[in-house]
PDB file of C-alpha atoms and ligand atoms in Angstrom:
ATOM      1  CA  UNK C  27     -16.475  -0.193  -9.322  1.00 88.00           C
ATOM      2  CA  UNK C  28     -12.722  -0.108  -9.170  1.00 96.00           C
ATOM      3  CA  UNK C  29     -10.005  -2.174  -7.492  1.00 97.00           C
ATOM      4  CA  UNK C  30      -6.845  -0.949  -5.767  1.00 98.00           C
ATOM      5  CA  UNK C  31      -3.772  -2.538  -4.242  1.00 98.00           C
ATOM      6  CA  UNK C  32      -3.192  -1.786  -0.545  1.00 98.00           C
ATOM      7  CA  UNK C  33      -0.207  -3.096   1.421  1.00 99.00           C
ATOM      8  CA  UNK C  34       0.421  -2.772   5.149  1.00 99.00           C
ATOM      9  CA  UNK C  35       4.198  -2.386   5.298  1.00 98.00           C
ATOM     10  CA  UNK C  36       6.440  -4.309   7.741  1.00 98.00           C
ATOM     11  CA  UNK C  37       6.254  -1.523  10.340  1.00 98.00           C
ATOM     12  CA  UNK C  38       2.443  -1.630  10.343  1.00 98.00           C
ATOM     13  CA  UNK C  39       2.391  -5.445  10.621  1.00 98.00           C
ATOM     14  CA  UNK C  40       4.951  -5.399  13.477  1.00 98.00           C
ATOM     15  CA  UNK C  41       2.962  -2.800  15.372  1.00 98.00           C
ATOM     16  CA  UNK C  42      -0.218  -4.898  15.204  1.00 98.00           C
ATOM     17  CA  UNK C  43      -2.171  -2.486  12.985  1.00 98.00           C
ATOM     18  CA  UNK C  44      -3.651  -4.990  10.482  1.00 98.00           C
ATOM     19  CA  UNK C  45      -6.996  -5.176  12.297  1.00 98.00           C
ATOM     20  CA  UNK C  46      -7.393  -1.435  12.712  1.00 98.00           C
ATOM     21  CA  UNK C  47      -6.523  -0.726   9.087  1.00 98.00           C
ATOM     22  CA  UNK C  48      -8.820  -3.444   7.697  1.00 98.00           C
ATOM     23  CA  UNK C  49     -11.611  -2.033   9.898  1.00 98.00           C
ATOM     24  CA  UNK C  50     -11.132   1.443   8.413  1.00 98.00           C
ATOM     25  CA  UNK C  51     -11.458   0.146   4.842  1.00 98.00           C
ATOM     26  CA  UNK C  52     -14.520  -1.926   5.794  1.00 98.00           C
ATOM     27  CA  UNK C  53     -16.187   0.984   7.595  1.00 98.00           C
ATOM     28  CA  UNK C  54     -15.566   3.195   4.551  1.00 98.00           C
ATOM     29  CA  UNK C  55     -17.620   0.715   2.538  1.00 98.00           C
ATOM     30  CA  UNK C  56     -14.998  -1.054   0.461  1.00 98.00           C
ATOM     31  CA  UNK C  57     -15.061  -4.789  -0.188  1.00 98.00           C
ATOM     32  CA  UNK C  58     -12.038  -6.976   0.523  1.00 98.00           C
ATOM     33  CA  UNK C  59     -11.323  -9.075  -2.579  1.00 97.00           C
ATOM     34  CA  UNK C  60      -8.045 -10.749  -1.642  1.00 97.00           C
ATOM     35  CA  UNK C  61      -5.432 -10.638   1.161  1.00 98.00           C
ATOM     36  CA  UNK C  62      -2.270 -12.406   2.279  1.00 98.00           C
ATOM     37  CA  UNK C  63       0.572 -12.083   4.776  1.00 98.00           C
ATOM     38  CA  UNK C  64       3.758 -12.529   2.771  1.00 98.00           C
ATOM     39  CA  UNK C  65       7.471 -11.871   2.497  1.00 98.00           C
ATOM     40  CA  UNK C  66       8.388  -9.635  -0.441  1.00 98.00           C
ATOM     41  CA  UNK C  67      11.657 -10.551  -2.169  1.00 98.00           C
ATOM     42  CA  UNK C  68      14.174  -7.805  -2.943  1.00 98.00           C
ATOM     43  CA  UNK C  69      13.490  -8.300  -6.654  1.00 98.00           C
ATOM     44  CA  UNK C  70       9.766  -7.850  -6.125  1.00 98.00           C
ATOM     45  CA  UNK C  71      10.274  -4.755  -3.952  1.00 98.00           C
ATOM     46  CA  UNK C  72      12.509  -3.269  -6.670  1.00 98.00           C
ATOM     47  CA  UNK C  73       9.808  -3.947  -9.278  1.00 98.00           C
ATOM     48  CA  UNK C  74       7.057  -2.539  -7.082  1.00 98.00           C
ATOM     49  CA  UNK C  75       8.978   0.705  -6.506  1.00 98.00           C
ATOM     50  CA  UNK C  76      10.711   0.838  -9.926  1.00 97.00           C
ATOM     51  CA  UNK C  77       9.477   4.414 -10.543  1.00 97.00           C
ATOM     52  CA  UNK C  78      11.598   5.533  -7.547  1.00 98.00           C
ATOM     53  CA  UNK C  79      14.873   3.810  -8.475  1.00 97.00           C
ATOM     54  CA  UNK C  80      16.729   7.118  -9.004  1.00 98.00           C
ATOM     55  CA  UNK C  81      15.795   8.382  -5.521  1.00 98.00           C
ATOM     56  CA  UNK C  82      18.507   8.480  -2.837  1.00 98.00           C
ATOM     57  CA  UNK C  83      16.316   6.446  -0.458  1.00 98.00           C
ATOM     58  CA  UNK C  84      15.555   3.652  -2.969  1.00 98.00           C
ATOM     59  CA  UNK C  85      18.027   1.137  -1.455  1.00 98.00           C
ATOM     60  CA  UNK C  86      16.752   1.702   2.064  1.00 98.00           C
ATOM     61  CA  UNK C  87      13.139   1.472   0.889  1.00 98.00           C
ATOM     62  CA  UNK C  88      13.734  -1.884  -0.822  1.00 98.00           C
ATOM     63  CA  UNK C  89      15.595  -3.232   2.241  1.00 98.00           C
ATOM     64  CA  UNK C  90      12.801  -2.091   4.539  1.00 98.00           C
ATOM     65  CA  UNK C  91       9.959  -3.589   2.477  1.00 98.00           C
ATOM     66  CA  UNK C  92      11.715  -6.939   2.002  1.00 98.00           C
ATOM     67  CA  UNK C  93      13.044  -7.408   5.571  1.00 97.00           C
ATOM     68  CA  UNK C  94       9.813  -8.509   7.280  1.00 98.00           C
ATOM     69  CA  UNK C  95       6.301  -9.656   6.264  1.00 98.00           C
ATOM     70  CA  UNK C  96       3.774  -7.300   4.681  1.00 99.00           C
ATOM     71  CA  UNK C  97      -0.009  -7.701   4.499  1.00 99.00           C
ATOM     72  CA  UNK C  98      -1.043  -7.350   0.842  1.00 98.00           C
ATOM     73  CA  UNK C  99      -4.683  -6.677  -0.077  1.00 98.00           C
ATOM     74  CA  UNK C 100      -7.009  -5.931  -2.965  1.00 98.00           C
ATOM     75  CA  UNK C 101      -9.952  -3.663  -2.131  1.00 98.00           C
ATOM     76  CA  UNK C 102     -12.887  -2.834  -4.378  1.00 98.00           C
ATOM     77  CA  UNK C 103     -15.324   0.057  -4.407  1.00 97.00           C
ATOM     78  CA  UNK C 104     -16.425   3.272  -6.041  1.00 97.00           C
ATOM     79  CA  UNK C 105     -13.321   5.321  -6.972  1.00 97.00           C
ATOM     80  CA  UNK C 106     -11.315   2.924  -4.782  1.00 98.00           C
ATOM     81  CA  UNK C 107      -7.879   4.207  -5.892  1.00 98.00           C
ATOM     82  CA  UNK C 108      -8.519   7.858  -5.075  1.00 98.00           C
ATOM     83  CA  UNK C 109     -10.603   7.274  -1.961  1.00 98.00           C
ATOM     84  CA  UNK C 110      -8.040   4.832  -0.530  1.00 98.00           C
ATOM     85  CA  UNK C 111      -5.316   7.455  -0.907  1.00 98.00           C
ATOM     86  CA  UNK C 112      -7.524   9.803   1.135  1.00 98.00           C
ATOM     87  CA  UNK C 113      -7.956   7.166   3.873  1.00 98.00           C
ATOM     88  CA  UNK C 114      -4.168   6.641   3.872  1.00 98.00           C
ATOM     89  CA  UNK C 115      -3.114  10.312   3.982  1.00 98.00           C
ATOM     90  CA  UNK C 116      -0.086  12.199   2.655  1.00 98.00           C
ATOM     91  CA  UNK C 117       3.195  10.352   1.993  1.00 98.00           C
ATOM     92  CA  UNK C 118       4.975  12.230   4.780  1.00 98.00           C
ATOM     93  CA  UNK C 119       3.075  11.708   8.063  1.00 98.00           C
ATOM     94  CA  UNK C 120       4.080  15.257   9.020  1.00 98.00           C
ATOM     95  CA  UNK C 121       1.675  16.434   6.305  1.00 98.00           C
ATOM     96  CA  UNK C 122      -0.976  13.722   6.798  1.00 98.00           C
ATOM     97  CA  UNK C 123      -4.220  14.834   8.385  1.00 98.00           C
ATOM     98  CA  UNK C 124      -5.186  13.459  11.779  1.00 98.00           C
ATOM     99  CA  UNK C 125      -7.904  10.921  11.032  1.00 98.00           C
ATOM    100  CA  UNK C 126      -5.972   9.437   8.107  1.00 98.00           C
ATOM    101  CA  UNK C 127      -3.979   6.228   8.656  1.00 98.00           C
ATOM    102  CA  UNK C 128      -0.576   7.893   8.324  1.00 98.00           C
ATOM    103  CA  UNK C 129      -1.801  10.913  10.291  1.00 98.00           C
ATOM    104  CA  UNK C 130      -2.907   8.692  13.169  1.00 98.00           C
ATOM    105  CA  UNK C 131      -0.183   6.030  13.243  1.00 98.00           C
ATOM    106  CA  UNK C 132       3.076   7.394  11.813  1.00 98.00           C
ATOM    107  CA  UNK C 133       5.601  10.173  12.381  1.00 98.00           C
ATOM    108  CA  UNK C 134       8.303   9.410   9.802  1.00 98.00           C
ATOM    109  CA  UNK C 135       8.201   9.178   5.989  1.00 98.00           C
ATOM    110  CA  UNK C 136      10.528   6.154   5.914  1.00 97.00           C
ATOM    111  CA  UNK C 137       8.103   4.132   8.076  1.00 97.00           C
ATOM    112  CA  UNK C 138       4.682   5.359   7.019  1.00 98.00           C
ATOM    113  CA  UNK C 139       2.778   2.101   7.671  1.00 98.00           C
ATOM    114  CA  UNK C 140       0.917   1.554   4.431  1.00 99.00           C
ATOM    115  CA  UNK C 141       1.041   1.639   0.624  1.00 98.00           C
ATOM    116  CA  UNK C 142      -1.839   2.423  -1.732  1.00 98.00           C
ATOM    117  CA  UNK C 143      -1.795   2.511  -5.551  1.00 98.00           C
ATOM    118  CA  UNK C 144      -1.613   6.047  -6.937  1.00 98.00           C
ATOM    119  CA  UNK C 145      -3.568   5.456 -10.182  1.00 97.00           C
ATOM    120  CA  UNK C 146      -5.710   2.864 -11.948  1.00 96.00           C
ATOM    121  CA  UNK C 147      -2.717   1.916 -14.104  1.00 96.00           C
ATOM    122  CA  UNK C 148      -0.521   1.389 -10.994  1.00 97.00           C
ATOM    123  CA  UNK C 149      -3.309  -0.569  -9.274  1.00 97.00           C
ATOM    124  CA  UNK C 150      -3.539  -2.935 -12.229  1.00 96.00           C
ATOM    125  CA  UNK C 151       0.240  -3.377 -12.353  1.00 97.00           C
ATOM    126  CA  UNK C 152       0.561  -3.907  -8.572  1.00 98.00           C
ATOM    127  CA  UNK C 153      -2.385  -6.338  -8.292  1.00 97.00           C
ATOM    128  CA  UNK C 154      -0.812  -8.302 -11.117  1.00 97.00           C
ATOM    129  CA  UNK C 155       2.618  -8.259  -9.403  1.00 98.00           C
ATOM    130  CA  UNK C 156       1.355  -9.377  -5.975  1.00 98.00           C
ATOM    131  CA  UNK C 157      -1.640 -11.575  -6.867  1.00 97.00           C
ATOM    132  CA  UNK C 158      -0.722 -12.689 -10.400  1.00 89.00           C
ATOM    133  CA  UNK C 159      -3.958 -11.580 -11.994  1.00 81.00           C
ATOM    134  CA  UNK C 160      -5.564  -8.575 -13.601  1.00 77.00           C
ATOM    135  CA  UNK C 161      -7.613  -6.091 -11.614  1.00 76.00           C
ATOM    136  CA  UNK C 162     -11.221  -5.686 -12.642  1.00 73.00           C
ATOM    137  CA  UNK C 163     -12.357  -2.182 -13.470  1.00 67.00           C
ATOM    138  CA  UNK C 164     -15.994  -2.124 -14.466  1.00 50.00           C
ATOM    139  CA  UNK C 165     -17.075   1.230 -15.880  1.00 45.00           C
TER     140      UNK C 165
HETATM  141  P1  LIG P  28       3.355   7.007  -1.516  1.00 73.24           P
HETATM  142  O1  LIG P  28       3.708   5.801  -0.683  1.00 73.24           O
HETATM  143  O2  LIG P  28       2.536   8.002  -0.741  1.00 73.24           O
HETATM  144  O3  LIG P  28       2.730   6.648  -2.845  1.00 73.24           O
HETATM  145  P2  LIG P  28       5.824   7.528  -2.978  1.00 73.24           P
HETATM  146  O4  LIG P  28       5.308   6.588  -4.019  1.00 73.24           O
HETATM  147  O5  LIG P  28       6.307   8.872  -3.416  1.00 73.24           O
HETATM  148  O6  LIG P  28       4.726   7.776  -1.834  1.00 73.24           O
HETATM  149  O7  LIG P  28       7.013   6.839  -2.180  1.00 73.24           O
HETATM  150  C1  LIG P  28       6.968   5.483  -1.868  1.00 73.24           C
HETATM  151  C2  LIG P  28       7.517   5.271  -0.481  1.00 73.24           C
HETATM  152  O8  LIG P  28       8.894   5.666  -0.440  1.00 73.24           O
HETATM  153  C3  LIG P  28       6.846   6.122   0.601  1.00 73.24           C
HETATM  154  O9  LIG P  28       5.633   5.564   1.042  1.00 73.24           O
HETATM  155  C4  LIG P  28       7.899   6.124   1.662  1.00 73.24           C
HETATM  156  C5  LIG P  28       9.199   6.157   0.867  1.00 73.24           C
HETATM  157  N1  LIG P  28       9.682   7.552   0.744  1.00 73.24           N
HETATM  158  C6  LIG P  28       9.130   8.528  -0.014  1.00 73.24           C
HETATM  159  N2  LIG P  28       9.798   9.690   0.126  1.00 73.24           N
HETATM  160  C7  LIG P  28      10.813   9.421   0.992  1.00 73.24           C
HETATM  161  C8  LIG P  28      11.879  10.189   1.559  1.00 73.24           C
HETATM  162  N3  LIG P  28      12.047  11.472   1.244  1.00 73.24           N
HETATM  163  N4  LIG P  28      12.717   9.564   2.432  1.00 73.24           N
HETATM  164  C9  LIG P  28      12.568   8.266   2.749  1.00 73.24           C
HETATM  165  N5  LIG P  28      11.584   7.484   2.246  1.00 73.24           N
HETATM  166  C10 LIG P  28      10.734   8.045   1.395  1.00 73.24           C
HETATM  167 MG1  LIG P  29       3.532   5.677  -4.505  1.00 73.24          MG
END
């Protein structure tokens, strides 16, 4: 069992996609461990995306994430990090398969609906940042 951090970004919340996205994770067989609708401060957005701070879009990304509420979640299941990324689809919706969340709901990389941790190390860091506790990763 493994835990991952999933966040519906402000565009997904505004468009009323929380229910659909939660349903997809439930249908896949993952267990919801924690969830909250919240505003992300600029400082927190900068921390969350600190690996991208040299990118030209970093400022816009931080503004976008911190402007309106997000829906932050912790999901648990077998290989949850990797399998969640498959449910979510490629970063750029242009490359995301139809049937994935980004493939079905987004057209533009700057508003691609959802975030999912890209590794177990990131999941642990992000769960700690958003929910102030360690992830559990049973082997
Ligand atoms: P992912 O969200 O698939 O893990 P990432 O970590 O490389 O992708 O980037 C984080 C977010 O930054 C991504 O979901 C949307 C935004 N982003 C990435 N590339 C971008 C680009 N070329 N222009 C604008 N925003 C971009
Ligand atoms: Mg990423």
